[in-house]
mmCIF file of C-alpha atoms in Angstrom:
data_model
loop_
_atom_site.group_PDB
_atom_site.id
_atom_site.type_symbol
_atom_site.label_atom_id
_atom_site.label_comp_id
_atom_site.label_asym_id
_atom_site.label_seq_id
_atom_site.Cartn_x
_atom_site.Cartn_y
_atom_site.Cartn_z
ATOM 1 C CA ASP A 1 -17.863 -43.264 -3.462
ATOM 2 C CA ARG A 2 -14.536 -41.430 -3.214
ATOM 3 C CA VAL A 3 -15.560 -38.520 -5.465
ATOM 4 C CA ILE A 4 -17.322 -35.342 -4.375
ATOM 5 C CA MET A 5 -18.039 -32.134 -6.285
ATOM 6 C CA MET A 6 -18.143 -28.510 -5.227
ATOM 7 C CA GLU A 7 -21.030 -26.330 -6.396
ATOM 8 C CA PRO A 8 -19.259 -22.937 -6.715
ATOM 9 C CA VAL A 9 -22.282 -20.617 -6.667
ATOM 10 C CA LYS A 10 -23.831 -21.969 -3.477
ATOM 11 C CA ALA A 11 -20.484 -23.216 -2.093
ATOM 12 C CA VAL A 12 -21.888 -26.634 -1.171
ATOM 13 C CA THR A 13 -20.415 -30.089 -1.676
ATOM 14 C CA ILE A 14 -22.228 -32.657 -3.775
ATOM 15 C CA GLY A 15 -21.890 -36.293 -2.758
ATOM 16 C CA ARG A 16 -23.934 -39.437 -3.184
ATOM 17 C CA GLU A 17 -26.883 -38.165 -1.124
ATOM 18 C CA GLN A 18 -27.071 -34.859 -2.988
ATOM 19 C CA VAL A 19 -27.025 -36.645 -6.363
ATOM 20 C CA TYR A 20 -29.912 -38.853 -5.252
ATOM 21 C CA GLU A 21 -31.879 -35.793 -4.109
ATOM 22 C CA LYS A 22 -31.440 -34.133 -7.521
ATOM 23 C CA PHE A 23 -31.944 -37.072 -9.894
ATOM 24 C CA GLY A 24 -33.740 -39.632 -7.738
ATOM 25 C CA VAL A 25 -31.049 -42.206 -8.617
ATOM 26 C CA PRO A 26 -27.548 -42.973 -7.294
ATOM 27 C CA PRO A 27 -24.485 -41.606 -9.153
ATOM 28 C CA GLU A 28 -23.935 -44.843 -11.110
ATOM 29 C CA LEU A 29 -27.351 -44.427 -12.764
ATOM 30 C CA VAL A 30 -27.120 -40.705 -13.549
ATOM 31 C CA VAL A 31 -25.991 -41.386 -17.135
ATOM 32 C CA ASP A 32 -28.959 -43.723 -17.644
ATOM 33 C CA ALA A 33 -31.302 -41.108 -16.176
ATOM 34 C CA GLN A 34 -29.891 -38.356 -18.401
ATOM 35 C CA ALA A 35 -30.279 -40.610 -21.444
ATOM 36 C CA LEU A 36 -34.001 -40.809 -20.700
ATOM 37 C CA ILE A 37 -34.491 -37.188 -19.632
ATOM 38 C CA GLY A 38 -32.449 -35.598 -22.415
ATOM 39 C CA ASP A 39 -31.065 -32.056 -22.450
ATOM 40 C CA THR A 40 -32.266 -29.507 -24.997
ATOM 41 C CA ALA A 41 -29.377 -27.156 -24.193
ATOM 42 C CA ASP A 42 -26.854 -29.794 -25.304
ATOM 43 C CA ASN A 43 -29.009 -31.307 -28.075
ATOM 44 C CA VAL A 44 -29.504 -34.580 -26.202
ATOM 45 C CA PRO A 45 -32.941 -35.830 -27.409
ATOM 46 C CA GLY A 46 -33.739 -38.379 -24.671
ATOM 47 C CA ALA A 47 -37.111 -40.163 -24.572
ATOM 48 C CA PRO A 48 -40.215 -38.080 -25.431
ATOM 49 C CA GLY A 49 -42.449 -37.392 -22.443
ATOM 50 C CA ILE A 50 -40.070 -38.775 -19.808
ATOM 51 C CA GLY A 51 -38.833 -36.335 -17.184
ATOM 52 C CA VAL A 52 -36.740 -36.566 -14.036
ATOM 53 C CA LYS A 53 -39.376 -38.204 -11.829
ATOM 54 C CA THR A 54 -40.479 -40.759 -14.418
ATOM 55 C CA ALA A 55 -36.878 -41.659 -15.267
ATOM 56 C CA ALA A 56 -36.062 -42.179 -11.583
ATOM 57 C CA GLN A 57 -39.181 -44.313 -11.106
ATOM 58 C CA LEU A 58 -38.389 -46.533 -14.115
ATOM 59 C CA LEU A 59 -34.732 -47.018 -13.200
ATOM 60 C CA ALA A 60 -35.630 -47.822 -9.611
ATOM 61 C CA GLU A 61 -38.046 -50.484 -10.861
ATOM 62 C CA TYR A 62 -35.873 -52.057 -13.583
ATOM 63 C CA GLY A 63 -32.367 -51.372 -12.230
ATOM 64 C CA SER A 64 -30.690 -50.033 -15.385
ATOM 65 C CA LEU A 65 -31.373 -48.514 -18.782
ATOM 66 C CA ASP A 66 -30.490 -51.718 -20.619
ATOM 67 C CA ALA A 67 -32.887 -53.756 -18.500
ATOM 68 C CA LEU A 68 -35.587 -51.135 -18.943
ATOM 69 C CA LEU A 69 -35.294 -51.132 -22.731
ATOM 70 C CA ASP A 70 -35.235 -54.940 -22.893
ATOM 71 C CA ARG A 71 -38.429 -55.151 -20.839
ATOM 72 C CA ALA A 72 -40.164 -52.044 -22.195
ATOM 73 C CA HIS A 73 -42.976 -54.214 -23.598
ATOM 74 C CA GLU A 74 -44.021 -54.984 -20.005
ATOM 75 C CA ILE A 75 -44.876 -51.342 -19.220
ATOM 76 C CA LYS A 76 -48.634 -50.845 -18.950
ATOM 77 C CA GLN A 77 -48.850 -47.129 -19.814
ATOM 78 C CA PRO A 78 -49.133 -46.951 -23.650
ATOM 79 C CA LYS A 79 -47.403 -43.602 -24.186
ATOM 80 C CA ARG A 80 -44.524 -44.489 -21.876
ATOM 81 C CA ARG A 81 -44.126 -47.914 -23.510
ATOM 82 C CA GLU A 82 -44.167 -46.419 -27.011
ATOM 83 C CA ALA A 83 -41.596 -43.763 -26.050
ATOM 84 C CA LEU A 84 -39.192 -46.512 -24.974
ATOM 85 C CA THR A 85 -39.806 -48.926 -27.843
ATOM 86 C CA ASP A 86 -40.176 -46.484 -30.728
ATOM 87 C CA PHE A 87 -37.243 -44.295 -29.667
ATOM 88 C CA ARG A 88 -34.878 -47.019 -28.428
ATOM 89 C CA ASP A 89 -32.047 -46.012 -30.793
ATOM 90 C CA GLN A 90 -32.470 -42.351 -29.869
ATOM 91 C CA ILE A 91 -32.238 -43.185 -26.172
ATOM 92 C CA LEU A 92 -29.070 -45.248 -26.680
ATOM 93 C CA LEU A 93 -27.565 -42.403 -28.699
ATOM 94 C CA SER A 94 -28.457 -40.009 -25.873
ATOM 95 C CA ARG A 95 -26.580 -42.214 -23.432
ATOM 96 C CA GLU A 96 -23.461 -41.989 -25.587
ATOM 97 C CA LEU A 97 -23.830 -38.229 -25.818
ATOM 98 C CA VAL A 98 -23.980 -37.707 -22.051
ATOM 99 C CA LYS A 99 -21.411 -40.342 -21.142
ATOM 100 C CA LEU A 100 -17.966 -39.146 -20.115
ATOM 101 C CA ARG A 101 -15.260 -41.097 -21.920
ATOM 102 C CA ASP A 102 -12.739 -42.588 -19.528
ATOM 103 C CA ASP A 103 -10.852 -44.659 -22.081
ATOM 104 C CA VAL A 104 -9.169 -41.833 -24.007
ATOM 105 C CA PRO A 105 -5.396 -41.695 -23.466
ATOM 106 C CA PRO A 106 -4.213 -38.208 -22.419
ATOM 107 C CA PRO A 107 -2.079 -36.436 -25.037
ATOM 108 C CA PHE A 108 0.416 -35.375 -22.366
ATOM 109 C CA ASP A 109 2.016 -36.872 -19.315
ATOM 110 C CA ILE A 110 -0.265 -36.026 -16.388
ATOM 111 C CA ASP A 111 2.755 -34.921 -14.328
ATOM 112 C CA SER A 112 3.376 -32.116 -16.830
ATOM 113 C CA PHE A 113 0.260 -30.349 -15.506
ATOM 114 C CA ALA A 114 1.654 -30.041 -11.977
ATOM 115 C CA LEU A 115 2.013 -26.443 -10.759
ATOM 116 C CA LYS A 116 5.586 -25.252 -11.071
ATOM 117 C CA ASP A 117 7.362 -22.148 -9.852
ATOM 118 C CA PRO A 118 7.541 -19.510 -12.616
ATOM 119 C CA ASN A 119 10.824 -18.939 -14.391
ATOM 120 C CA ALA A 120 11.609 -15.414 -13.257
ATOM 121 C CA ASP A 121 14.455 -15.016 -15.768
ATOM 122 C CA ASP A 122 11.998 -15.460 -18.638
ATOM 123 C CA LEU A 123 8.896 -13.972 -17.072
ATOM 124 C CA ILE A 124 10.214 -10.666 -15.717
ATOM 125 C CA PRO A 125 11.569 -9.394 -19.091
ATOM 126 C CA PHE A 126 8.242 -10.322 -20.680
ATOM 127 C CA LEU A 127 6.273 -8.465 -18.005
ATOM 128 C CA ASN A 128 8.480 -5.416 -18.452
ATOM 129 C CA ARG A 129 7.995 -5.463 -22.227
ATOM 130 C CA MET A 130 4.233 -5.657 -21.733
ATOM 131 C CA GLU A 131 4.451 -2.797 -19.170
ATOM 132 C CA PHE A 132 3.022 -4.923 -16.350
ATOM 133 C CA ALA A 133 5.093 -3.004 -13.832
ATOM 134 C CA THR A 134 3.298 -4.208 -10.718
ATOM 135 C CA LEU A 135 3.517 -7.885 -11.674
ATOM 136 C CA ALA A 136 7.174 -7.454 -12.588
ATOM 137 C CA ARG A 137 7.917 -5.944 -9.187
ATOM 138 C CA ARG A 138 6.029 -8.738 -7.440
ATOM 139 C CA MET A 139 8.089 -11.320 -9.320
ATOM 140 C CA GLY A 140 11.338 -9.549 -8.579
ATOM 141 C CA GLY A 141 11.667 -10.449 -4.913
ATOM 142 C CA ALA A 142 10.039 -11.571 -1.711
ATOM 143 C CA ILE A 143 9.138 -8.059 -0.593
ATOM 144 C CA THR A 144 5.496 -7.770 0.461
ATOM 145 C CA ALA A 145 3.027 -5.560 -1.351
ATOM 146 C CA LEU A 146 2.799 -3.295 1.683
ATOM 147 C CA GLU A 147 6.564 -2.892 1.993
ATOM 148 C CA GLU A 148 6.813 -2.362 -1.751
ATOM 149 C CA ALA A 149 4.197 0.382 -1.733
ATOM 150 C CA ARG A 150 5.855 2.186 1.151
ATOM 151 C CA LEU A 151 9.285 1.980 -0.459
ATOM 152 C CA ASP A 152 7.834 3.312 -3.695
ATOM 153 C CA ALA A 153 6.180 6.133 -1.794
ATOM 154 C CA ALA A 154 9.514 7.038 -0.240
ATOM 155 C CA LYS A 155 11.197 7.134 -3.658
ATOM 156 C CA THR A 156 8.406 8.933 -5.522
ATOM 157 C CA PRO A 157 8.887 12.704 -5.710
ATOM 158 C CA ALA A 158 5.782 14.831 -5.655
ATOM 159 C CA ALA A 159 7.236 17.176 -8.243
ATOM 160 C CA PRO A 160 4.929 18.753 -10.824
ATOM 161 C CA ILE A 161 3.000 16.072 -12.637
ATOM 162 C CA SER A 162 1.005 16.276 -15.810
ATOM 163 C CA ARG A 163 -1.107 19.250 -14.685
ATOM 164 C CA PRO A 164 1.055 22.358 -14.199
ATOM 165 C CA LEU A 165 -2.182 24.313 -14.716
ATOM 166 C CA TYR A 166 -3.318 23.235 -11.257
ATOM 167 C CA GLY A 167 -0.388 24.509 -9.252
ATOM 168 C CA ASN A 168 3.021 23.332 -8.121
ATOM 169 C CA ILE A 169 2.483 19.932 -6.534
ATOM 170 C CA GLY A 170 6.058 20.000 -5.323
ATOM 171 C CA GLU A 171 5.308 22.825 -2.902
ATOM 172 C CA LYS A 172 5.375 20.286 -0.049
ATOM 173 C CA PRO A 173 7.563 17.454 -1.413
ATOM 174 C CA VAL A 174 6.858 13.917 -0.311
ATOM 175 C CA THR A 175 9.693 12.481 1.751
ATOM 176 C CA SER A 176 10.443 9.037 3.097
ATOM 177 C CA VAL A 177 8.960 10.117 6.425
ATOM 178 C CA ILE A 178 5.206 10.628 6.213
ATOM 179 C CA GLU A 179 4.054 13.542 8.318
ATOM 180 C CA PRO A 180 1.972 12.252 11.250
ATOM 181 C CA PHE A 181 -1.712 13.077 11.316
ATOM 182 C CA THR A 182 -2.578 15.771 13.859
ATOM 183 C CA HIS A 183 -6.330 15.959 14.368
ATOM 184 C CA GLU A 184 -5.985 18.939 16.681
ATOM 185 C CA SER A 185 -4.817 21.036 13.732
ATOM 186 C CA TYR A 186 -8.102 20.604 11.873
ATOM 187 C CA VAL A 187 -10.414 23.621 11.886
ATOM 188 C CA CYS A 188 -14.181 23.681 12.313
ATOM 189 C CA VAL A 189 -15.295 26.546 10.065
ATOM 190 C CA GLN A 190 -18.316 28.277 11.583
ATOM 191 C CA ASP A 191 -17.760 31.762 10.215
ATOM 192 C CA ILE A 192 -18.320 32.875 6.625
ATOM 193 C CA ASP A 193 -15.137 34.987 6.566
ATOM 194 C CA ILE A 194 -12.985 32.033 7.604
ATOM 195 C CA LEU A 195 -14.607 29.967 4.859
ATOM 196 C CA LYS A 196 -13.776 32.685 2.334
ATOM 197 C CA THR A 197 -10.156 32.543 3.504
ATOM 198 C CA TYR A 198 -9.953 28.817 2.779
ATOM 199 C CA VAL A 199 -11.551 29.329 -0.625
ATOM 200 C CA ALA A 200 -9.046 32.064 -1.502
ATOM 201 C CA ARG A 201 -6.128 29.867 -0.441
ATOM 202 C CA ALA A 202 -7.426 26.974 -2.538
ATOM 203 C CA GLN A 203 -7.803 29.201 -5.590
ATOM 204 C CA LYS A 204 -4.243 30.424 -5.173
ATOM 205 C CA LEU A 205 -2.902 26.897 -4.649
ATOM 206 C CA GLY A 206 -4.692 25.471 -7.680
ATOM 207 C CA TYR A 207 -6.003 22.273 -6.093
ATOM 208 C CA VAL A 208 -8.053 21.204 -3.089
ATOM 209 C CA ALA A 209 -9.295 17.919 -1.675
ATOM 210 C CA VAL A 210 -13.061 17.871 -1.137
ATOM 211 C CA ASP A 211 -15.342 15.526 0.766
ATOM 212 C CA THR A 212 -19.007 15.719 1.711
ATOM 213 C CA GLU A 213 -20.785 14.349 4.769
ATOM 214 C CA THR A 214 -24.455 13.410 4.553
ATOM 215 C CA ASP A 215 -27.208 11.922 6.669
ATOM 216 C CA ASP A 216 -27.703 8.905 4.404
ATOM 217 C CA LEU A 217 -25.701 6.615 2.112
ATOM 218 C CA SER A 218 -27.834 7.486 -0.912
ATOM 219 C CA ALA A 219 -26.242 10.266 -2.940
ATOM 220 C CA THR A 220 -29.557 10.924 -4.676
ATOM 221 C CA HIS A 221 -31.671 11.378 -1.550
ATOM 222 C CA SER A 222 -29.355 12.213 1.350
ATOM 223 C CA GLY A 223 -29.200 15.570 3.074
ATOM 224 C CA LEU A 224 -25.923 17.481 3.053
ATOM 225 C CA VAL A 225 -24.528 17.747 6.588
ATOM 226 C CA GLY A 226 -21.115 19.270 5.917
ATOM 227 C CA VAL A 227 -18.167 19.743 3.566
ATOM 228 C CA SER A 228 -14.483 19.230 4.302
ATOM 229 C CA LEU A 229 -11.507 20.724 2.470
ATOM 230 C CA SER A 230 -7.780 19.986 2.591
ATOM 231 C CA LEU A 231 -4.953 22.144 1.272
ATOM 232 C CA GLY A 232 -2.045 20.124 2.660
ATOM 233 C CA ALA A 233 -0.956 17.656 5.321
ATOM 234 C CA ASN A 234 -2.870 18.485 8.529
ATOM 235 C CA ASP A 235 -4.132 21.647 6.811
ATOM 236 C CA ALA A 236 -7.785 20.644 6.599
ATOM 237 C CA CYS A 237 -11.115 22.027 7.743
ATOM 238 C CA TYR A 238 -14.716 20.961 8.162
ATOM 239 C CA ILE A 239 -17.673 23.215 7.367
ATOM 240 C CA PRO A 240 -20.733 21.970 9.315
ATOM 241 C CA LEU A 241 -23.997 22.838 7.599
ATOM 242 C CA GLY A 242 -26.757 20.547 8.798
ATOM 243 C CA HIS A 243 -25.925 19.225 12.254
ATOM 244 C CA GLU A 244 -28.745 18.859 14.758
ATOM 245 C CA SER A 245 -29.239 17.787 18.344
ATOM 246 C CA ASP A 246 -30.393 14.192 18.635
ATOM 247 C CA ASP A 247 -32.856 15.165 21.372
ATOM 248 C CA GLY A 248 -34.606 17.745 19.200
ATOM 249 C CA LEU A 249 -33.072 20.683 21.053
ATOM 250 C CA ALA A 250 -30.431 23.000 19.652
ATOM 251 C CA PHE A 251 -27.024 22.520 21.246
ATOM 252 C CA GLY A 252 -24.444 25.245 21.558
ATOM 253 C CA ASP A 253 -22.017 24.702 18.720
ATOM 254 C CA ALA A 254 -24.791 23.725 16.294
ATOM 255 C CA LEU A 255 -26.008 27.324 16.418
ATOM 256 C CA LEU A 256 -22.676 28.442 14.965
ATOM 257 C CA GLN A 257 -23.119 26.770 11.595
ATOM 258 C CA ILE A 258 -22.994 28.857 8.438
ATOM 259 C CA PRO A 259 -26.421 28.896 6.752
ATOM 260 C CA MET A 260 -26.521 26.394 3.905
ATOM 261 C CA ASP A 261 -27.324 28.877 1.126
ATOM 262 C CA GLU A 262 -24.570 31.274 2.221
ATOM 263 C CA ALA A 263 -21.967 28.500 2.373
ATOM 264 C CA MET A 264 -22.976 27.158 -1.037
ATOM 265 C CA ALA A 265 -22.683 30.646 -2.526
ATOM 266 C CA VAL A 266 -19.068 30.841 -1.312
ATOM 267 C CA LEU A 267 -18.116 27.273 -2.260
ATOM 268 C CA LYS A 268 -19.739 27.233 -5.704
ATOM 269 C CA PRO A 269 -17.180 29.498 -7.459
ATOM 270 C CA LEU A 270 -14.329 27.384 -6.076
ATOM 271 C CA LEU A 271 -15.842 24.004 -6.889
ATOM 272 C CA GLU A 272 -16.742 25.094 -10.431
ATOM 273 C CA ASP A 273 -13.482 26.999 -11.057
ATOM 274 C CA PRO A 274 -11.788 25.406 -14.114
ATOM 275 C CA SER A 275 -8.354 26.494 -12.843
ATOM 276 C CA VAL A 276 -8.669 24.638 -9.528
ATOM 277 C CA LEU A 277 -8.455 20.848 -9.467
ATOM 278 C CA LYS A 278 -10.855 19.223 -7.028
ATOM 279 C CA ILE A 279 -9.620 15.929 -5.560
ATOM 280 C CA GLY A 280 -11.932 13.312 -4.092
ATOM 281 C CA GLN A 281 -12.071 9.685 -3.056
ATOM 282 C CA ASN A 282 -14.999 7.986 -4.815
ATOM 283 C CA ILE A 283 -15.880 11.460 -6.019
ATOM 284 C CA LYS A 284 -19.004 10.308 -7.861
ATOM 285 C CA TYR A 285 -20.862 10.438 -4.550
ATOM 286 C CA ASP A 286 -19.752 14.015 -3.879
ATOM 287 C CA LEU A 287 -20.587 15.088 -7.427
ATOM 288 C CA SER A 288 -24.152 13.864 -7.002
ATOM 289 C CA VAL A 289 -24.629 15.436 -3.575
ATOM 290 C CA LEU A 290 -23.264 18.816 -4.622
ATOM 291 C CA LYS A 291 -25.103 18.842 -7.946
ATOM 292 C CA ARG A 292 -28.364 18.604 -6.025
ATOM 293 C CA HIS A 293 -27.297 21.886 -4.407
ATOM 294 C CA GLY A 294 -26.668 23.551 -7.757
ATOM 295 C CA ILE A 295 -22.903 22.951 -7.926
ATOM 296 C CA ASN A 296 -21.317 21.206 -10.918
ATOM 297 C CA VAL A 297 -17.881 20.172 -9.677
ATOM 298 C CA ALA A 298 -15.114 20.341 -12.308
ATOM 299 C CA PRO A 299 -12.341 19.564 -12.996
ATOM 300 C CA TYR A 300 -11.566 16.723 -10.618
ATOM 301 C CA ASP A 301 -9.349 13.737 -9.845
ATOM 302 C CA ASP A 302 -10.446 10.598 -8.014
ATOM 303 C CA THR A 303 -7.861 8.776 -5.891
ATOM 304 C CA MET A 304 -9.977 5.627 -5.922
ATOM 305 C CA LEU A 305 -9.872 5.505 -9.720
ATOM 306 C CA ILE A 306 -6.180 6.408 -9.837
ATOM 307 C CA SER A 307 -5.423 3.515 -7.501
ATOM 308 C CA TYR A 308 -7.627 1.205 -9.560
ATOM 309 C CA VAL A 309 -5.783 2.074 -12.770
ATOM 310 C CA LEU A 310 -2.416 1.533 -11.081
ATOM 311 C CA GLU A 311 -3.138 -1.694 -9.201
ATOM 312 C CA GLY A 312 -6.632 -2.832 -10.108
ATOM 313 C CA GLY A 313 -6.552 -6.393 -8.792
ATOM 314 C CA LEU A 314 -3.833 -6.162 -6.186
ATOM 315 C CA HIS A 315 -5.936 -4.827 -3.317
ATOM 316 C CA GLY A 316 -9.080 -2.890 -2.477
ATOM 317 C CA HIS A 317 -9.325 0.792 -3.325
ATOM 318 C CA GLY A 318 -11.389 2.200 -0.468
ATOM 319 C CA MET A 319 -9.913 5.116 1.429
ATOM 320 C CA ASP A 320 -9.155 3.151 4.595
ATOM 321 C CA THR A 321 -7.327 0.443 2.647
ATOM 322 C CA LEU A 322 -5.294 2.952 0.642
ATOM 323 C CA SER A 323 -4.451 4.979 3.730
ATOM 324 C CA GLU A 324 -3.137 1.942 5.582
ATOM 325 C CA LEU A 325 -1.260 0.709 2.522
ATOM 326 C CA HIS A 326 0.391 3.916 1.363
ATOM 327 C CA LEU A 327 0.377 6.173 4.433
ATOM 328 C CA GLY A 328 0.649 3.626 7.236
ATOM 329 C CA HIS A 329 -2.314 5.353 8.893
ATOM 330 C CA THR A 330 -5.652 3.922 10.005
ATOM 331 C CA PRO A 331 -8.320 6.622 9.625
ATOM 332 C CA ILE A 332 -11.127 7.239 12.087
ATOM 333 C CA THR A 333 -14.037 5.011 11.117
ATOM 334 C CA PHE A 334 -17.636 6.139 10.725
ATOM 335 C CA LYS A 335 -18.666 3.694 13.444
ATOM 336 C CA GLN A 336 -16.268 5.334 15.885
ATOM 337 C CA VAL A 337 -18.094 8.649 15.634
ATOM 338 C CA ALA A 338 -21.645 7.515 14.798
ATOM 339 C CA GLY A 339 -21.833 4.351 16.888
ATOM 340 C CA THR A 340 -23.019 0.857 16.039
ATOM 341 C CA GLY A 341 -26.111 -1.264 16.550
ATOM 342 C CA LYS A 342 -28.842 0.358 18.612
ATOM 343 C CA ALA A 343 -26.493 3.194 19.514
ATOM 344 C CA ALA A 344 -25.879 4.106 15.852
ATOM 345 C CA LYS A 345 -26.968 7.578 14.793
ATOM 346 C CA SER A 346 -27.002 9.726 11.698
ATOM 347 C CA PHE A 347 -23.925 11.849 11.095
ATOM 348 C CA LYS A 348 -25.995 15.000 11.511
ATOM 349 C CA TYR A 349 -26.298 14.141 15.204
ATOM 350 C CA VAL A 350 -22.529 13.782 15.740
ATOM 351 C CA GLY A 351 -21.014 16.604 17.790
ATOM 352 C CA LEU A 352 -18.915 19.110 15.888
ATOM 353 C CA VAL A 353 -15.635 18.282 17.620
ATOM 354 C CA GLU A 354 -15.750 14.621 16.632
ATOM 355 C CA ALA A 355 -17.317 15.402 13.260
ATOM 356 C CA THR A 356 -14.465 17.779 12.439
ATOM 357 C CA LYS A 357 -11.788 15.210 13.270
ATOM 358 C CA TYR A 358 -13.494 12.556 11.164
ATOM 359 C CA ALA A 359 -14.487 14.652 8.150
ATOM 360 C CA ALA A 360 -11.351 16.784 7.901
ATOM 361 C CA GLU A 361 -9.197 13.674 8.177
ATOM 362 C CA ASP A 362 -10.988 12.194 5.155
ATOM 363 C CA ALA A 363 -10.002 15.194 3.055
ATOM 364 C CA ASP A 364 -6.475 15.166 4.493
ATOM 365 C CA VAL A 365 -6.003 11.478 3.650
ATOM 366 C CA THR A 366 -7.410 11.992 0.155
ATOM 367 C CA LEU A 367 -4.988 14.799 -0.660
ATOM 368 C CA ARG A 368 -1.995 12.850 0.645
ATOM 369 C CA LEU A 369 -2.988 9.812 -1.415
ATOM 370 C CA TRP A 370 -3.363 11.945 -4.529
ATOM 371 C CA ARG A 371 0.103 13.426 -4.141
ATOM 372 C CA LEU A 372 1.567 9.935 -3.808
ATOM 373 C CA LEU A 373 -0.407 8.119 -6.491
ATOM 374 C CA LYS A 374 -1.007 10.616 -9.309
ATOM 375 C CA PRO A 375 2.671 10.853 -10.381
ATOM 376 C CA ARG A 376 2.796 7.071 -10.747
ATOM 377 C CA LEU A 377 0.294 7.172 -13.591
ATOM 378 C CA GLN A 378 2.880 9.018 -15.671
ATOM 379 C CA GLU A 379 5.713 6.776 -14.504
ATOM 380 C CA ASN A 380 3.839 3.608 -15.426
ATOM 381 C CA GLY A 381 2.502 4.853 -18.749
ATOM 382 C CA LEU A 382 -1.091 4.792 -17.490
ATOM 383 C CA LEU A 383 -1.975 8.471 -17.554
ATOM 384 C CA THR A 384 -3.805 8.194 -20.878
ATOM 385 C CA VAL A 385 -5.869 5.253 -19.629
ATOM 386 C CA TYR A 386 -6.915 7.225 -16.576
ATOM 387 C CA GLU A 387 -7.594 10.498 -18.398
ATOM 388 C CA THR A 388 -9.490 9.080 -21.386
ATOM 389 C CA LEU A 389 -11.430 6.272 -19.698
ATOM 390 C CA GLU A 390 -11.706 6.283 -15.927
ATOM 391 C CA ARG A 391 -11.677 9.980 -15.025
ATOM 392 C CA LYS A 392 -14.732 10.680 -17.166
ATOM 393 C CA MET A 393 -16.889 8.020 -15.554
ATOM 394 C CA PRO A 394 -17.928 9.718 -12.273
ATOM 395 C CA THR A 395 -19.737 12.536 -14.106
ATOM 396 C CA VAL A 396 -21.446 10.134 -16.508
ATOM 397 C CA LEU A 397 -22.583 7.770 -13.762
ATOM 398 C CA SER A 398 -23.642 10.603 -11.463
ATOM 399 C CA ASP A 399 -25.796 12.139 -14.196
ATOM 400 C CA MET A 400 -27.371 8.752 -14.926
ATOM 401 C CA GLU A 401 -28.189 8.158 -11.263
ATOM 402 C CA LEU A 402 -29.660 11.614 -10.765
ATOM 403 C CA THR A 403 -31.694 11.408 -13.981
ATOM 404 C CA GLY A 404 -32.965 7.886 -13.359
ATOM 405 C CA ILE A 405 -35.074 5.984 -15.864
ATOM 406 C CA ARG A 406 -38.597 6.677 -17.029
ATOM 407 C CA ILE A 407 -41.111 3.963 -16.284
ATOM 408 C CA ASP A 408 -44.332 3.749 -18.250
ATOM 409 C CA PRO A 409 -47.066 3.153 -15.640
#
């Protein structure tokens, strides 16, 4: 009566009433019921032809398994009577098989299993030898994960990392003071010549953060609404391509969008340029969207995957989480620009001023995260893991999703 169980999948408690609902008998008769029912998964034979309902009925009538077996000759149904009399020894064996032994002395003192504080003097050297840098830092003091990440960011230089081919990352060194986000500095690119200027700058720099905006969450079916680029802190732009008026009428700034095919023709050489590193957050989505427009993005880095390799189980790896953790900045949310509930609308109906702030900020945040996190792969000996395993996955998964599977009708 003082014992309850927790069912972890459904997160419900199991007490006396729940046991009765499942087996038709109280907890003290569950072993007797299981001896009759058997369990093929655990090689418990039970009594042939007797299931849960029959076992519950018999135990309710006779009170216990022993009483049932002693009076089995009284049962009128021939098959049921024969199952109990002919397989008596098998049923008793089944009871022993399902019974939990409570008379076995424990091999250790029960108090030795109590949770104890870890011995940091022994554990930290072990963690360092195994190259569990994050766990070692967490054991080393009471500093919080957030404070730790920010201190690390302050100490981490953004000097050239493992890709000198993609430009001098130290051009704007990371300092202990993170440059504030200035949304007013973001540019809405509505002219093809301005877009060409950004492309030329990115090609000279050797890297660029890229993000796409669409009218749906599905990368395989959504329509491309715009593309954002970032070349440095607060040096980001948004190229609107598919914005519309939500009342069906053209509104002023929507008329100033670069035609989709012209914009793609300018962006394609940049996004496919092997000498320019493209940086994204969850870049698999962007790969799929752009591939549907004839652009095969390469090479690339993914800040989500970099973060996962560095600190897989420590926290989430979405852009908002990483921005708050490493940059101390809460980005504009999609709901803030597109609304919620009945007022929610597709991103293609968001005005260009708000769309630019939201989309360009995404690219800005992504680039800042990359400059903070990528050097740590080298420092923690994880660059090979990222390069050989994780960085290849977005292309593979994107191709699989776009190809789909063939179904024989």
